[in-house]
Coordinates of C-alpha atoms and ligand atoms in Angstrom, one line a residue:
M28 CA 111.3 135.7 113.0
V29 CA 113.5 134.9 115.9
E30 CA 110.9 136.3 118.2
M31 CA 108.3 134.0 116.6
F32 CA 110.6 131.1 116.9
Q33 CA 111.0 131.7 120.6
K34 CA 107.2 131.8 121.1
M35 CA 106.5 128.8 118.8
G36 CA 109.2 126.8 120.5
G37 CA 107.5 127.4 123.8
T38 CA 104.1 125.9 123.0
S39 CA 102.8 122.6 121.8
S40 CA 99.2 123.8 121.2
R41 CA 98.2 123.7 117.6
I42 CA 95.8 126.6 118.1
A43 CA 98.6 128.8 119.6
L44 CA 101.0 127.8 116.8
T45 CA 98.4 128.8 114.2
E46 CA 97.9 132.1 115.9
Y47 CA 101.6 132.9 116.0
L48 CA 101.9 131.9 112.4
V49 CA 99.0 134.0 111.3
A50 CA 100.6 137.0 113.0
L51 CA 104.0 136.3 111.3
L52 CA 102.4 135.8 107.9
K53 CA 100.5 139.1 108.2
Q54 CA 103.7 141.0 109.0
T55 CA 105.8 139.4 106.3
P56 CA 106.4 141.3 103.1
P57 CA 104.9 139.4 100.2
E58 CA 108.2 139.3 98.3
I59 CA 109.7 137.0 100.9
I60 CA 106.7 135.1 102.2
D61 CA 107.7 131.9 100.3
K62 CA 111.1 131.9 101.9
V63 CA 109.5 132.5 105.4
T64 CA 107.1 129.7 104.7
Y65 CA 109.9 127.2 103.9
L66 CA 112.1 128.5 106.8
I67 CA 109.5 128.0 109.5
Q68 CA 109.3 124.3 108.5
G69 CA 113.0 124.0 108.7
K70 CA 113.3 123.9 104.8
L71 CA 114.7 125.9 102.0
Y72 CA 112.6 124.4 99.3
P73 CA 109.6 122.1 98.9
D74 CA 110.5 118.5 99.9
Y75 CA 110.4 117.2 96.3
E76 CA 113.4 119.2 95.4
G77 CA 115.4 117.0 97.7
I78 CA 117.9 119.7 98.6
E79 CA 119.6 119.3 101.9
I80 CA 121.9 121.7 103.7
G81 CA 124.4 119.0 104.4
V82 CA 126.8 120.3 107.0
A83 CA 128.8 118.0 109.3
E84 CA 128.3 118.7 113.0
K85 CA 132.0 119.2 113.6
M86 CA 132.1 121.9 111.1
I87 CA 129.3 123.8 112.9
V88 CA 131.3 123.4 116.2
R89 CA 134.3 125.0 114.4
A90 CA 132.1 127.8 113.1
I91 CA 130.8 128.5 116.6
A92 CA 134.3 128.4 118.0
S93 CA 135.7 130.9 115.6
S94 CA 132.8 133.3 115.9
S95 CA 132.6 133.2 119.6
G96 CA 136.4 133.3 120.2
K97 CA 136.3 130.1 122.3
D98 CA 138.1 126.9 121.4
G99 CA 136.4 123.8 120.0
A100 CA 136.8 121.8 123.3
E101 CA 134.9 124.4 125.2
I102 CA 132.1 124.5 122.7
E103 CA 131.9 120.7 123.0
R104 CA 131.7 121.0 126.8
I105 CA 128.8 123.5 126.6
Y106 CA 127.2 121.3 124.0
Q107 CA 127.4 118.3 126.4
K108 CA 125.6 120.4 129.0
T109 CA 122.8 121.8 126.9
G110 CA 122.3 118.8 124.6
D111 CA 121.5 121.1 121.7
L112 CA 124.1 122.7 119.5
G113 CA 121.9 125.8 118.9
D114 CA 121.5 126.4 122.6
A115 CA 125.2 125.8 123.1
C116 CA 125.9 128.4 120.4
A117 CA 123.7 131.0 122.1
E118 CA 125.4 130.3 125.4
A119 CA 128.9 130.6 123.9
M120 CA 128.0 133.8 122.0
K121 CA 126.7 135.6 125.1
S122 CA 130.2 136.5 126.3
K123 CA 131.4 137.7 122.9
N124 CA 131.9 141.3 122.2
Q125 CA 129.4 142.3 119.6
S126 CA 131.2 144.2 116.9
T127 CA 128.9 146.3 114.9
L128 CA 131.6 147.7 112.7
F129 CA 131.5 146.5 109.1
S130 CA 128.6 144.0 109.9
E131 CA 125.9 143.5 107.4
P132 CA 122.3 143.7 108.6
M133 CA 120.6 140.4 109.4
T134 CA 117.7 140.1 107.0
V135 CA 115.6 137.1 106.1
E136 CA 116.9 137.4 102.5
R137 CA 120.5 137.4 103.7
V138 CA 120.1 134.4 106.0
Y139 CA 118.1 132.5 103.4
N140 CA 120.5 133.2 100.6
T141 CA 123.4 132.1 102.7
F142 CA 121.7 128.9 103.7
D143 CA 121.0 128.4 100.0
R144 CA 124.6 128.7 99.1
V145 CA 125.6 126.3 101.8
A146 CA 123.1 123.8 100.4
R147 CA 124.3 124.2 96.9
T148 CA 128.0 123.9 97.7
T149 CA 129.1 120.3 96.9
G150 CA 132.1 118.3 96.0
P151 CA 135.6 118.2 97.3
G152 CA 136.5 120.9 99.8
S153 CA 132.8 121.9 100.2
Q154 CA 132.7 121.5 104.0
E155 CA 135.4 124.3 104.4
I156 CA 133.4 126.6 102.1
K157 CA 130.2 125.8 103.9
L158 CA 131.9 126.6 107.2
R159 CA 132.9 130.0 105.9
F160 CA 129.3 130.8 104.9
I161 CA 128.0 129.8 108.3
S162 CA 130.7 131.8 110.1
S163 CA 129.8 134.9 108.1
L164 CA 126.3 134.7 109.5
L165 CA 127.3 133.9 113.1
N166 CA 129.8 136.7 113.1
D167 CA 127.1 139.3 112.7
A168 CA 124.4 137.5 114.7
T169 CA 123.1 138.2 118.2
P170 CA 123.2 135.2 120.5
E171 CA 119.4 134.6 120.0
Q172 CA 119.8 134.8 116.3
S173 CA 122.7 132.4 116.4
R174 CA 120.7 129.9 118.3
Y175 CA 118.2 129.5 115.5
I176 CA 120.8 129.7 112.7
V177 CA 122.5 126.7 114.2
K178 CA 119.3 124.8 114.9
F179 CA 118.3 125.3 111.3
V180 CA 121.6 124.2 109.8
M181 CA 121.6 121.2 112.1
G182 CA 118.0 120.3 110.8
Q183 CA 116.8 120.7 114.4
L184 CA 114.4 123.6 114.2
R185 CA 111.5 121.4 115.0
L186 CA 108.7 123.9 115.6
G187 CA 106.1 121.3 114.9
I188 CA 104.4 123.2 112.1
A189 CA 102.6 120.7 110.0
D190 CA 101.6 121.4 106.4
Y191 CA 97.9 121.7 107.5
T192 CA 98.8 124.3 110.1
V193 CA 100.4 126.4 107.3
L194 CA 97.3 126.0 105.1
D195 CA 95.0 127.0 108.0
S196 CA 97.2 130.0 108.8
L197 CA 97.3 131.2 105.3
A198 CA 93.6 131.0 105.0
L199 CA 93.2 133.0 108.2
A200 CA 95.9 135.5 107.6
F201 CA 94.7 136.5 104.1
T202 CA 90.9 135.8 104.1
G203 CA 90.0 135.8 107.7
D204 CA 88.1 132.5 107.1
K205 CA 89.5 129.1 107.9
G206 CA 87.0 127.6 105.6
N207 CA 89.1 128.7 102.6
R208 CA 91.7 126.3 103.7
K209 CA 89.9 123.8 101.3
V210 CA 90.9 126.0 98.3
L211 CA 94.5 126.1 99.5
E212 CA 94.5 122.4 100.2
S213 CA 93.4 121.6 96.6
A214 CA 96.2 123.8 95.3
Y215 CA 98.6 122.0 97.6
N216 CA 97.4 118.7 96.3
V217 CA 98.4 119.5 92.8
S218 CA 101.6 121.4 93.6
S219 CA 103.1 120.0 96.8
D220 CA 104.7 123.4 97.3
L221 CA 103.6 125.6 100.3
G222 CA 106.0 128.4 99.5
T223 CA 104.5 129.0 96.0
I224 CA 101.0 128.9 97.4
A225 CA 101.8 131.4 100.2
K226 CA 103.3 133.8 97.6
L227 CA 100.4 133.4 95.3
M228 CA 98.0 134.0 98.2
A229 CA 99.8 137.1 99.4
T230 CA 100.4 138.7 96.0
K231 CA 97.4 137.7 93.9
G232 CA 94.8 136.3 96.3
L233 CA 92.5 133.3 96.6
R234 CA 91.3 133.3 93.1
A235 CA 94.8 132.9 91.8
V236 CA 95.4 130.0 94.2
R237 CA 92.2 128.4 93.0
S238 CA 93.5 128.3 89.5
L239 CA 97.0 127.1 90.3
K240 CA 97.8 124.7 87.5
V241 CA 99.4 121.4 87.4
K242 CA 103.0 121.9 86.3
L243 CA 105.7 119.5 85.0
F244 CA 108.3 118.6 87.6
R245 CA 106.1 119.6 90.5
P246 CA 104.7 116.4 91.9
I247 CA 101.0 115.8 92.4
R248 CA 99.8 114.3 95.7
P249 CA 98.7 110.7 94.8
M250 CA 95.1 109.6 94.8
L251 CA 94.6 106.8 97.4
A252 CA 92.3 103.9 97.8
E253 CA 89.9 102.7 100.5
R254 CA 89.9 99.0 101.4
V255 CA 87.1 96.5 100.8
T256 CA 87.0 92.8 101.8
T257 CA 84.8 91.3 99.1
A258 CA 84.3 91.7 95.4
E259 CA 80.6 92.3 96.1
E260 CA 81.3 95.2 98.4
A261 CA 83.6 96.7 95.7
L262 CA 81.0 96.6 93.0
D263 CA 78.3 98.0 95.4
R264 CA 80.6 101.0 95.8
M265 CA 81.0 101.4 92.1
E266 CA 77.4 101.3 91.0
G267 CA 77.7 97.9 89.5
K268 CA 80.5 98.2 87.0
A269 CA 84.2 99.0 87.3
G270 CA 87.7 98.6 86.0
V271 CA 89.8 96.1 87.8
E272 CA 93.6 96.2 87.7
Y273 CA 96.5 94.2 89.0
K274 CA 97.8 95.5 92.3
L275 CA 101.5 95.0 92.0
D276 CA 103.7 94.9 95.0
G277 CA 106.4 97.4 94.1
E278 CA 107.0 101.1 94.4
R279 CA 104.6 103.8 93.2
V280 CA 106.3 106.2 90.9
Q281 CA 105.1 109.5 89.4
V282 CA 106.9 110.0 86.2
H283 CA 107.3 113.5 84.8
K284 CA 108.6 113.7 81.3
G285 CA 109.4 117.0 79.7
K286 CA 111.0 118.2 76.5
N287 CA 114.4 118.0 78.1
G288 CA 114.3 115.3 80.7
V289 CA 112.5 113.0 83.1
E290 CA 112.1 113.1 86.8
L291 CA 110.7 110.3 89.0
F292 CA 108.9 110.9 92.3
S293 CA 108.1 108.4 95.0
R294 CA 104.7 108.1 96.7
R295 CA 106.0 110.5 99.4
L296 CA 107.0 112.8 96.5
E297 CA 110.7 112.5 97.0
K298 CA 112.8 112.7 93.9
I299 CA 113.9 109.1 93.1
T300 CA 115.1 109.6 89.5
G301 CA 118.5 108.3 90.4
H302 CA 117.2 104.9 91.4
Y303 CA 115.8 103.9 88.0
P304 CA 118.0 105.1 85.1
D305 CA 116.5 102.3 83.0
V306 CA 112.9 103.7 83.5
V307 CA 114.2 107.2 82.7
K308 CA 115.8 106.0 79.5
A309 CA 112.8 104.0 78.4
M310 CA 110.6 107.1 78.7
G311 CA 112.9 109.0 76.4
S312 CA 111.1 108.0 73.2
I313 CA 107.8 109.6 74.3
R314 CA 107.4 112.8 72.2
S315 CA 104.8 114.4 74.5
E316 CA 105.2 116.1 77.8
V317 CA 103.4 113.9 80.3
I318 CA 102.8 113.1 83.9
M319 CA 102.0 109.4 84.4
E320 CA 101.7 107.1 87.4
G321 CA 102.7 103.5 87.7
E322 CA 104.1 100.8 89.9
V323 CA 107.7 99.8 89.4
V324 CA 108.3 96.1 90.1
A325 CA 111.4 93.9 90.2
I326 CA 111.2 91.1 87.6
N327 CA 113.0 88.0 86.5
P328 CA 113.5 89.0 82.9
E329 CA 113.9 85.5 81.5
T330 CA 110.7 84.2 83.0
E331 CA 108.7 87.4 83.3
E332 CA 107.9 86.5 86.9
Y333 CA 107.3 89.4 89.2
L334 CA 109.5 89.3 92.3
P335 CA 108.6 90.2 95.9
F336 CA 108.8 93.8 96.9
Q337 CA 112.1 93.3 98.9
E338 CA 114.0 92.9 95.6
L339 CA 113.4 96.5 94.8
M340 CA 115.3 97.6 97.9
H341 CA 118.5 96.8 96.0
R342 CA 117.7 99.7 93.7
R343 CA 117.6 102.3 96.5
R344 CA 121.2 103.4 96.5
K345 CA 123.4 106.3 95.5
H346 CA 126.4 104.3 94.4
G347 CA 126.6 101.2 92.2
V348 CA 123.4 102.0 90.5
E349 CA 124.6 100.6 87.2
E350 CA 125.4 97.3 88.7
A351 CA 122.1 97.1 90.7
M352 CA 120.3 97.9 87.4
E353 CA 121.9 94.8 85.8
N354 CA 121.3 92.5 88.7
Y355 CA 117.8 93.7 89.7
P356 CA 115.9 94.5 86.5
V357 CA 112.5 96.2 86.8
V358 CA 109.4 96.9 84.8
M359 CA 107.3 100.0 85.0
N360 CA 103.6 99.3 84.9
F361 CA 101.6 102.4 84.2
F362 CA 98.1 102.8 85.6
D363 CA 97.2 106.5 85.2
V364 CA 97.9 109.7 83.2
L365 CA 97.5 113.1 84.9
Y366 CA 98.9 115.6 82.4
L367 CA 99.6 115.8 78.7
D368 CA 101.2 118.6 76.7
G369 CA 100.3 121.5 78.8
K370 CA 96.9 120.3 80.1
S371 CA 95.8 118.6 83.2
K372 CA 94.0 115.3 82.5
M373 CA 92.8 114.9 86.1
Q374 CA 89.3 116.0 85.2
L375 CA 88.8 113.2 82.7
Q376 CA 87.0 110.1 83.8
Y377 CA 89.0 107.1 84.7
S378 CA 87.8 105.2 81.6
D379 CA 88.9 108.0 79.4
R380 CA 92.3 108.4 81.2
R381 CA 92.9 104.7 80.7
K382 CA 92.3 105.1 76.9
L383 CA 94.7 108.0 76.7
L384 CA 97.2 106.1 78.8
K385 CA 97.1 103.2 76.5
K386 CA 97.7 105.5 73.5
I387 CA 100.8 107.0 75.2
V388 CA 102.2 103.7 76.3
D389 CA 101.6 102.2 72.8
S390 CA 103.6 105.2 71.4
V391 CA 106.7 104.3 73.5
K392 CA 109.5 102.8 71.4
K393 CA 109.5 99.1 72.1
N394 CA 111.4 98.2 75.2
D395 CA 111.3 95.7 78.0
I396 CA 110.5 98.2 80.8
V397 CA 107.4 100.3 80.0
R398 CA 104.0 98.5 80.2
L399 CA 100.4 99.1 80.7
I400 CA 99.1 97.6 83.9
N401 CA 96.7 94.6 83.4
Q402 CA 93.2 95.7 83.4
A403 CA 89.7 94.4 82.7
A404 CA 86.2 95.8 82.7
V405 CA 83.9 94.0 85.1
K406 CA 80.3 93.8 86.1
E407 CA 80.0 90.7 88.2
P408 CA 81.8 89.8 91.5
Q409 CA 82.8 86.5 89.9
E410 CA 84.7 88.3 87.2
I411 CA 86.6 90.2 89.9
D412 CA 87.3 86.9 91.8
R413 CA 88.7 85.4 88.7
F414 CA 90.9 88.4 87.9
M415 CA 92.0 88.5 91.5
A416 CA 93.1 84.8 91.5
S417 CA 95.2 85.3 88.4
A418 CA 96.7 88.5 89.9
I419 CA 97.7 86.6 93.1
E420 CA 99.1 83.7 91.2
N421 CA 101.2 86.1 89.1
G422 CA 102.8 87.6 92.2
C423 CA 100.5 90.6 92.9
E424 CA 99.2 91.4 96.3
G425 CA 95.6 91.8 95.1
V426 CA 93.6 94.0 92.8
M427 CA 92.6 97.7 92.6
I428 CA 89.0 98.3 91.6
K429 CA 88.3 101.7 90.1
Q430 CA 85.1 103.6 89.4
L431 CA 84.8 104.1 85.6
T432 CA 83.4 107.7 86.0
S433 CA 85.8 108.9 88.6
T434 CA 88.1 111.9 88.2
Y435 CA 91.7 111.8 89.6
R436 CA 91.4 113.2 93.1
A437 CA 94.8 114.3 94.2
G438 CA 95.6 113.5 97.8
A439 CA 92.2 112.0 98.5
R440 CA 91.4 108.6 99.9
E441 CA 87.9 107.8 98.7
Y442 CA 85.8 104.9 97.5
A443 CA 86.4 105.8 93.8
W444 CA 89.4 103.5 94.1
V445 CA 89.3 100.5 96.3
K446 CA 91.8 97.8 97.0
L447 CA 91.0 94.2 97.5
K448 CA 93.8 92.1 99.1
R449 CA 94.2 88.6 100.1
E450 CA 93.1 88.2 103.7
Y451 CA 95.5 85.5 104.8
R452 CA 99.1 84.6 104.1
S453 CA 101.4 81.9 105.3
E454 CA 104.6 80.3 104.2
L455 CA 104.5 76.7 103.0
A456 CA 106.8 74.6 105.1
D457 CA 106.8 71.6 102.8
T458 CA 108.5 71.2 99.5
L459 CA 106.5 69.7 96.6
D460 CA 107.6 67.2 93.9
L461 CA 106.1 68.0 90.6
V462 CA 106.3 66.7 87.1
I463 CA 107.6 68.8 84.2
V464 CA 105.0 68.8 81.4
G465 CA 105.9 71.9 79.3
A466 CA 108.2 74.9 78.9
L467 CA 108.6 78.4 77.6
H468 CA 111.6 79.4 75.5
G469 CA 114.1 81.5 77.4
R470 CA 115.0 85.1 76.6
G471 CA 117.9 87.3 77.3
R472 CA 120.6 85.3 79.2
R473 CA 118.4 82.2 78.8
A474 CA 118.0 82.4 75.0
G475 CA 118.5 79.0 73.6
K476 CA 117.5 77.3 76.8
Y477 CA 114.1 77.0 78.6
G478 CA 113.1 80.1 80.5
A479 CA 110.3 78.6 82.6
L480 CA 108.9 75.1 83.2
L481 CA 105.3 74.1 83.6
L482 CA 104.8 71.7 86.5
A483 CA 102.0 69.4 87.3
A484 CA 100.7 67.5 90.3
Y485 CA 99.3 63.9 90.0
S486 CA 95.7 63.1 90.2
P487 CA 95.4 59.4 91.0
K488 CA 91.6 59.4 90.7
D489 CA 91.6 60.1 86.9
D490 CA 95.3 59.3 86.3
M491 CA 96.0 62.8 85.0
F492 CA 98.8 65.3 85.5
Q493 CA 97.2 68.6 86.3
S494 CA 99.3 71.8 86.1
A495 CA 100.0 73.7 89.3
T496 CA 102.6 76.3 88.5
K497 CA 105.2 77.8 86.2
V498 CA 108.6 78.0 87.7
G499 CA 111.6 80.1 86.5
T500 CA 113.5 80.8 89.6
G501 CA 116.2 78.8 91.4
F502 CA 118.0 77.5 88.3
T503 CA 121.7 77.7 87.9
D504 CA 123.3 77.8 84.4
A505 CA 124.2 74.2 84.8
H506 CA 120.6 73.2 85.6
L507 CA 119.4 75.1 82.6
E508 CA 121.9 73.3 80.4
K509 CA 121.0 69.9 81.9
F510 CA 117.2 70.4 81.6
Y511 CA 117.5 71.5 78.0
E512 CA 119.5 68.3 77.2
D513 CA 117.4 65.9 79.3
L514 CA 114.0 67.2 78.3
R515 CA 114.9 67.1 74.6
R516 CA 114.2 63.4 74.5
H517 CA 110.7 63.9 75.8
I518 CA 109.4 66.6 73.5
I519 CA 106.0 65.9 71.9
A520 CA 104.1 67.9 69.2
Q521 CA 101.2 68.9 71.4
R522 CA 100.0 68.8 75.0
H523 CA 100.2 65.2 76.3
A524 CA 96.8 63.5 76.6
R525 CA 97.3 62.9 80.3
V526 CA 98.2 66.6 80.9
E527 CA 95.5 69.0 81.9
T528 CA 96.1 72.8 82.0
G529 CA 94.8 76.2 80.9
M530 CA 98.3 77.4 80.2
A531 CA 99.7 78.0 76.7
M532 CA 103.3 76.7 76.3
D533 CA 106.0 76.8 73.6
V534 CA 107.1 73.2 74.1
W535 CA 105.3 70.2 75.5
F536 CA 106.8 67.1 77.1
E537 CA 105.9 63.6 78.0
P538 CA 105.4 63.7 81.8
R539 CA 108.6 62.1 82.9
L540 CA 110.9 64.2 85.0
V541 CA 110.1 65.1 88.6
I542 CA 111.7 68.1 90.4
E543 CA 111.4 69.5 93.8
V544 CA 110.1 73.1 94.4
I545 CA 109.3 75.3 97.3
A546 CA 106.7 78.1 97.3
S547 CA 105.3 80.8 99.5
E548 CA 101.8 79.5 99.4
I549 CA 99.0 77.8 97.5
T550 CA 96.3 80.0 96.0
V551 CA 93.2 79.4 93.9
S552 CA 93.9 79.8 90.2
P553 CA 91.8 80.3 87.1
S554 CA 94.5 79.0 84.8
H555 CA 95.9 75.9 86.5
A556 CA 94.1 72.6 86.6
A557 CA 95.3 70.9 89.8
A558 CA 92.3 70.1 92.0
K559 CA 90.0 71.9 89.7
N560 CA 86.6 72.7 91.3
A561 CA 87.6 71.0 94.6
I562 CA 87.9 74.3 96.5
K563 CA 86.1 76.7 94.2
L564 CA 84.0 76.1 91.2
G565 CA 85.9 76.9 88.0
F566 CA 89.2 77.3 89.8
G567 CA 92.2 75.0 90.4
L568 CA 95.1 75.4 92.9
A569 CA 98.5 76.9 92.1
L570 CA 101.8 77.8 93.8
R571 CA 102.7 81.3 94.4
F572 CA 106.4 82.4 94.1
P573 CA 107.6 78.9 93.3
K574 CA 111.3 78.1 93.3
F575 CA 113.3 75.1 92.2
T576 CA 115.3 73.8 95.2
G577 CA 118.0 72.3 92.9
K578 CA 116.9 68.7 93.5
I579 CA 115.9 66.6 90.5
R580 CA 113.9 63.7 91.9
D581 CA 115.3 60.9 89.7
D582 CA 114.1 58.5 92.4
K583 CA 110.5 59.3 91.7
K584 CA 108.3 58.2 88.9
P585 CA 105.8 60.8 87.7
E586 CA 103.0 58.9 89.4
D587 CA 104.9 59.4 92.7
A588 CA 104.7 63.2 92.4
T589 CA 102.8 65.3 94.9
T590 CA 99.1 64.5 94.4
V591 CA 96.2 67.0 94.0
E592 CA 94.8 65.6 97.3
E593 CA 98.0 66.6 99.0
L594 CA 97.7 70.1 97.5
I595 CA 94.1 70.4 98.8
S596 CA 95.1 69.4 102.3
M597 CA 98.1 71.8 102.2
Y598 CA 95.7 74.6 101.1
R599 CA 93.3 73.8 103.9
G600 CA 96.2 73.6 106.4
Q601 CA 97.2 77.1 105.3
L602 CA 93.7 78.4 106.0
K603 CA 93.8 76.8 109.4
T604 CA 97.1 78.4 110.3
A605 CA 95.6 81.7 109.2
G606 CA 92.5 81.1 111.3
V607 CA 90.1 80.9 108.4
K608 CA 87.3 78.3 108.6
T609 CA 86.8 76.0 105.7
A610 CA 83.4 75.0 104.4
D611 CA 83.4 71.5 106.0
E612 CA 84.1 73.0 109.4
G613 CA 81.2 75.3 109.0
Ligands
LIG701 P1 98.2 100.5 99.8 O1 99.6 100.9 99.8 O2 97.9 99.2 100.3 O3 97.3 101.6 100.4 O4 97.7 100.5 98.2 C1 97.9 101.5 97.4 C2 99.2 101.4 96.6 O5 99.1 100.3 95.7 C3 99.5 102.5 95.6 O6 100.1 103.6 96.3 C4 100.4 101.9 94.6 O7 101.7 102.0 95.1 C5 100.0 100.4 94.6 N1 99.4 100.0 93.4 C6 99.7 98.8 92.7 N2 99.0 98.6 91.6 C7 98.2 99.7 91.5 C8 97.2 100.1 90.6 N3 96.8 99.3 89.5 N4 96.5 101.3 90.8 C9 96.9 102.1 91.8 N5 97.8 101.7 92.7 C10 98.4 100.6 92.6

């Protein structure tokens, strides 16, 4: 292996790398081919295991010093000169007297197993133990061997061997035909584990690789989407009918639920179970063994508003997870099921997977976390546009449109799934003054208060208050208290005759109180009535990500609120900033 490392390190040609790798794989005994496959990529396990060797640089310097009989300062000096600790080690070891007495032979197994122990040693005092393991290898190593041992432990092997180079090489080494790489790639897409594939190939052959099964706790490479720019284009790609889903702006998670536990994997197939203990717990009540996919999103639990992606960042941490869980609650919106009780479901059509998914999600013991993603069956571009507008207004970044007959194609980016996003985006500079016309009851911490308020703009032309947004963010406890008290006097039995909206509310008010809000932008909306039909037939205008600024505009009468004409001109201004031409400009 060391010989191969030297050759590989000396070339940057992918063809040459493949040739060397083919030669190495052919020479490798099948029993250890999985280990060799991991080692050449500088790993001990597939990425999803998340196991790192974890040795501090100064510990390696100490190990080199003790094995080479030089002092730490001298090793540091050589390190400064070479710029690479592996090269420094080889240099330092050159002058050492090689003692063959009592030394164990350097085999791949020995080196791998020692690295493995280093990686698995954790907790207090672990650095000292790791040091001893590394020294035990360096004591018996030649200078050339020591170079690569140190590079590996430092995570600096960097031979540039990509996953695809390994797949090509395996195909060539064992079948003589690079064309078979496709078979290997499919196996890789459902297992994400090159070591297992290499071993299967070397011991049982291509047919066994072809029938490699989906397995719990081994992540599947996610299916990806192409991009389209219009609803028409999307439907053309889908033969006229499709499923359309909310495209939430969170983190994609692949959930593996077994008899004795749950693991979560990120889109890059890293283990992220520790970030979302609440999701893990919520999955506990599912009886079956399943692999499901969904988007985890931060949420305001009182108002049910989705929050921007940045909020999720608070959950990416090793410490203080409990606290982050309290402060940044999430919901898990499932959109696919890939495996159920021992069987892959990837061959089922999307429409059938969706039915199955619904059954599974319905079986989850009621909780606030697990949900089915919003979906609708569509045949007309207008239906997609309408769904899209409501998705955007609800804090999504767009929609995903999926072919009803498509299977789950692991690792593939194809037109079976397409994403339709908003083309422009800008921040609203101005605040708006809107009238409170309705409310939803609060939940959780806001129980007994209002959770969200329905706000309207004023339309002078017909003297109406037309709803433009629901706001639940930006309120302190004192505000909530005050609104609850102040609004009580204005409660009416049903929607006020001067209020126009498509929203259902728990409580309606006489339009009296005006408050100030900011928002990220104005979007077209199928459910709000402000400026209805002015921009688009059947649609009004609405605020996206609205937030109460803390200002109650006692100085304004409801008729002094922001007008729908102002909303229209703000909407047009937005388009202009984004360089989109409006209809009247041609
Ligand atoms: P993009 O990252 O823009 O290529 O869009 C694909 C990503 O959208 C996926 O990896 C998911 O994280 C996310 N996503 C959100 N909602 C859905 C959905 N309903 N179906 C599939 N992916 C979704």
